[in-house]
PDB file of C-alpha atoms in Angstrom:
ATOM      1  CA  MET G1452      -8.664  10.520 -10.324  1.00  0.00           C
ATOM      2  CA  GLN G1453      -5.053  10.629  -9.414  1.00  0.00           C
ATOM      3  CA  LYS G1454      -2.701   7.684  -9.326  1.00  0.00           C
ATOM      4  CA  VAL G1455      -0.054   7.695  -6.585  1.00  0.00           C
ATOM      5  CA  PHE G1456       3.121   5.619  -6.443  1.00  0.00           C
ATOM      6  CA  TYR G1457       4.269   4.602  -2.963  1.00  0.00           C
ATOM      7  CA  PRO G1458       7.841   3.330  -2.548  1.00  0.00           C
ATOM      8  CA  CYS G1459       8.670   0.050  -0.891  1.00  0.00           C
ATOM      9  CA  GLU G1460      11.967  -1.671  -0.262  1.00  0.00           C
ATOM     10  CA  ILE G1461      12.183  -5.314  -1.274  1.00  0.00           C
ATOM     11  CA  SER G1462      15.021  -7.410   0.064  1.00  0.00           C
ATOM     12  CA  GLN G1463      15.807 -11.076  -0.346  1.00  0.00           C
ATOM     13  CA  ASP G1464      16.880 -13.460   2.383  1.00  0.00           C
ATOM     14  CA  GLU G1465      16.991 -17.226   2.810  1.00  0.00           C
ATOM     15  CA  GLU G1466      13.213 -17.346   3.446  1.00  0.00           C
ATOM     16  CA  GLY G1467      12.160 -15.336   0.386  1.00  0.00           C
ATOM     17  CA  TYR G1468      11.462 -11.670  -0.244  1.00  0.00           C
ATOM     18  CA  GLN G1469      10.631  -9.097   2.436  1.00  0.00           C
ATOM     19  CA  VAL G1470       8.700  -5.911   1.640  1.00  0.00           C
ATOM     20  CA  GLN G1471       8.590  -2.707   3.698  1.00  0.00           C
ATOM     21  CA  PHE G1472       6.706   0.443   2.705  1.00  0.00           C
ATOM     22  CA  THR G1473       8.716   3.520   3.661  1.00  0.00           C
ATOM     23  CA  ASP G1474       5.657   5.755   4.124  1.00  0.00           C
ATOM     24  CA  PHE G1475       3.639   3.306   6.250  1.00  0.00           C
ATOM     25  CA  PRO G1476       5.322   2.122   9.468  1.00  0.00           C
ATOM     26  CA  GLU G1477       2.970  -0.871   9.642  1.00  0.00           C
ATOM     27  CA  GLY G1478       3.512  -1.744   5.963  1.00  0.00           C
ATOM     28  CA  PHE G1479       5.267  -5.124   5.932  1.00  0.00           C
ATOM     29  CA  THR G1480       4.635  -8.199   3.794  1.00  0.00           C
ATOM     30  CA  ASP G1481       6.623 -10.902   2.028  1.00  0.00           C
ATOM     31  CA  GLY G1482       6.592 -13.471  -0.745  1.00  0.00           C
ATOM     32  CA  ASP G1483       8.350 -16.631  -1.852  1.00  0.00           C
ATOM     33  CA  SER G1484       9.258 -14.993  -5.175  1.00  0.00           C
ATOM     34  CA  LEU G1485       9.767 -11.405  -6.280  1.00  0.00           C
ATOM     35  CA  GLU G1486       6.518 -11.544  -8.263  1.00  0.00           C
ATOM     36  CA  GLU G1487       4.581 -12.800  -5.230  1.00  0.00           C
ATOM     37  CA  ALA G1488       6.163 -10.112  -3.023  1.00  0.00           C
ATOM     38  CA  ILE G1489       5.078  -7.379  -5.463  1.00  0.00           C
ATOM     39  CA  THR G1490       1.550  -8.814  -5.682  1.00  0.00           C
ATOM     40  CA  ASN G1491       1.359  -8.950  -1.880  1.00  0.00           C
ATOM     41  CA  ALA G1492       2.685  -5.379  -1.712  1.00  0.00           C
ATOM     42  CA  ARG G1493      -0.152  -4.192  -3.988  1.00  0.00           C
ATOM     43  CA  ASP G1494      -2.723  -5.989  -1.830  1.00  0.00           C
ATOM     44  CA  LEU G1495      -1.225  -4.603   1.366  1.00  0.00           C
ATOM     45  CA  LEU G1496      -1.110  -1.053   0.023  1.00  0.00           C
ATOM     46  CA  GLY G1497      -4.791  -1.230  -0.907  1.00  0.00           C
ATOM     47  CA  ALA G1498      -5.655  -2.528   2.560  1.00  0.00           C
ATOM     48  CA  LEU G1499      -3.560   0.168   4.252  1.00  0.00           C
ATOM     49  CA  LEU G1500      -5.178   2.957   2.253  1.00  0.00           C
ATOM     50  CA  PHE G1501      -8.646   1.545   2.947  1.00  0.00           C
ATOM     51  CA  SER G1502      -7.916   1.336   6.685  1.00  0.00           C
ATOM     52  CA  TYR G1503      -6.437   4.845   6.863  1.00  0.00           C
ATOM     53  CA  LEU G1504      -9.420   6.334   5.040  1.00  0.00           C
ATOM     54  CA  LYS G1505     -11.990   4.316   7.001  1.00  0.00           C
ATOM     55  CA  HIS G1506     -10.538   5.554  10.285  1.00  0.00           C
ATOM     56  CA  GLY G1507     -10.203   9.165   9.114  1.00  0.00           C
ATOM     57  CA  LYS G1508      -6.409   9.172   9.084  1.00  0.00           C
ATOM     58  CA  ASP G1509      -4.578  11.364   6.599  1.00  0.00           C
ATOM     59  CA  LEU G1510      -2.751   9.467   3.895  1.00  0.00           C
ATOM     60  CA  PRO G1511       0.995  10.027   3.956  1.00  0.00           C
ATOM     61  CA  SER G1512       2.552  11.716   0.973  1.00  0.00           C
ATOM     62  CA  ALA G1513       4.514   9.377  -1.233  1.00  0.00           C
ATOM     63  CA  THR G1514       8.191  10.041  -0.666  1.00  0.00           C
ATOM     64  CA  VAL G1515      11.271   9.441  -2.744  1.00  0.00           C
ATOM     65  CA  PRO G1516      13.788   7.322  -0.823  1.00  0.00           C
ATOM     66  CA  GLU G1517      17.110   9.053  -0.173  1.00  0.00           C
ATOM     67  CA  ASP G1518      19.194   5.855  -0.293  1.00  0.00           C
ATOM     68  CA  SER G1519      19.309   4.730  -3.918  1.00  0.00           C
ATOM     69  CA  SER G1520      21.416   1.657  -3.089  1.00  0.00           C
ATOM     70  CA  LYS G1521      18.343  -0.250  -1.858  1.00  0.00           C
ATOM     71  CA  ASN G1522      15.967  -2.211  -4.080  1.00  0.00           C
ATOM     72  CA  VAL G1523      13.108   0.262  -4.213  1.00  0.00           C
ATOM     73  CA  TYR G1524       9.918  -0.495  -6.109  1.00  0.00           C
ATOM     74  CA  PHE G1525       7.057   1.921  -6.623  1.00  0.00           C
ATOM     75  CA  ILE G1526       3.594   0.433  -6.146  1.00  0.00           C
ATOM     76  CA  GLU G1527       0.665   2.266  -7.694  1.00  0.00           C
ATOM     77  CA  ALA G1528      -2.524   3.111  -5.851  1.00  0.00           C
ATOM     78  CA  TRP G1529      -5.720   4.971  -6.640  1.00  0.00           C
ATOM     79  CA  PRO G1530      -6.714   6.705  -3.374  1.00  0.00           C
ATOM     80  CA  ASP G1531      -9.852   8.277  -4.887  1.00  0.00           C
ATOM     81  CA  LEU G1532     -11.245   4.861  -5.860  1.00  0.00           C
ATOM     82  CA  ILE G1533     -10.492   3.488  -2.416  1.00  0.00           C
ATOM     83  CA  ARG G1534     -12.093   6.558  -0.784  1.00  0.00           C
ATOM     84  CA  ASP G1535     -15.237   5.883  -2.856  1.00  0.00           C
ATOM     85  CA  ALA G1536     -15.263   2.250  -1.686  1.00  0.00           C
ATOM     86  CA  VAL G1537     -14.973   3.378   1.948  1.00  0.00           C
ATOM     87  CA  LEU G1538     -17.875   5.811   1.503  1.00  0.00           C
ATOM     88  CA  GLN G1539     -20.081   3.221  -0.218  1.00  0.00           C
ATOM     89  CA  ARG G1540     -19.385   0.691   2.503  1.00  0.00           C
ATOM     90  CA  GLY G1541     -20.240   3.275   5.155  1.00  0.00           C
ATOM     91  CA  ILE G1542     -23.532   4.107   3.446  1.00  0.00           C
ATOM     92  CA  LYS G1543     -24.466   0.422   3.234  1.00  0.00           C
ATOM     93  CA  GLU G1544     -23.665  -0.097   6.924  1.00  0.00           C
ATOM     94  CA  TYR G1545     -25.639   3.017   7.888  1.00  0.00           C
ATOM     95  CA  CYS G1546     -28.643   1.895   5.864  1.00  0.00           C
ATOM     96  CA  GLY G1547     -28.425  -1.668   7.176  1.00  0.00           C
ATOM     97  CA  LEU G1548     -27.822  -3.206   3.756  1.00  0.00           C
TER      98      LEU G1548
END
């Protein structure tokens, strides 16, 4: 199983920390602290991968941001494990479990 690191930009404003995944246009979340923003980013990434795989969409390749002046964090994901979860859920729904 291969681990993938997806980049996200984390910025701070007066309301807390804002997170945007560069490879997922719908990938936004936030947090009151940097730690909470990173935790929420992990949760969001898992949900995005699950949704993409469930709906048969190709996962984007993880890119390396060109602008190194931004606060970029790399969030790890295990697409193979998520793909297995999608398949197991589909089998259970098909079998009526």
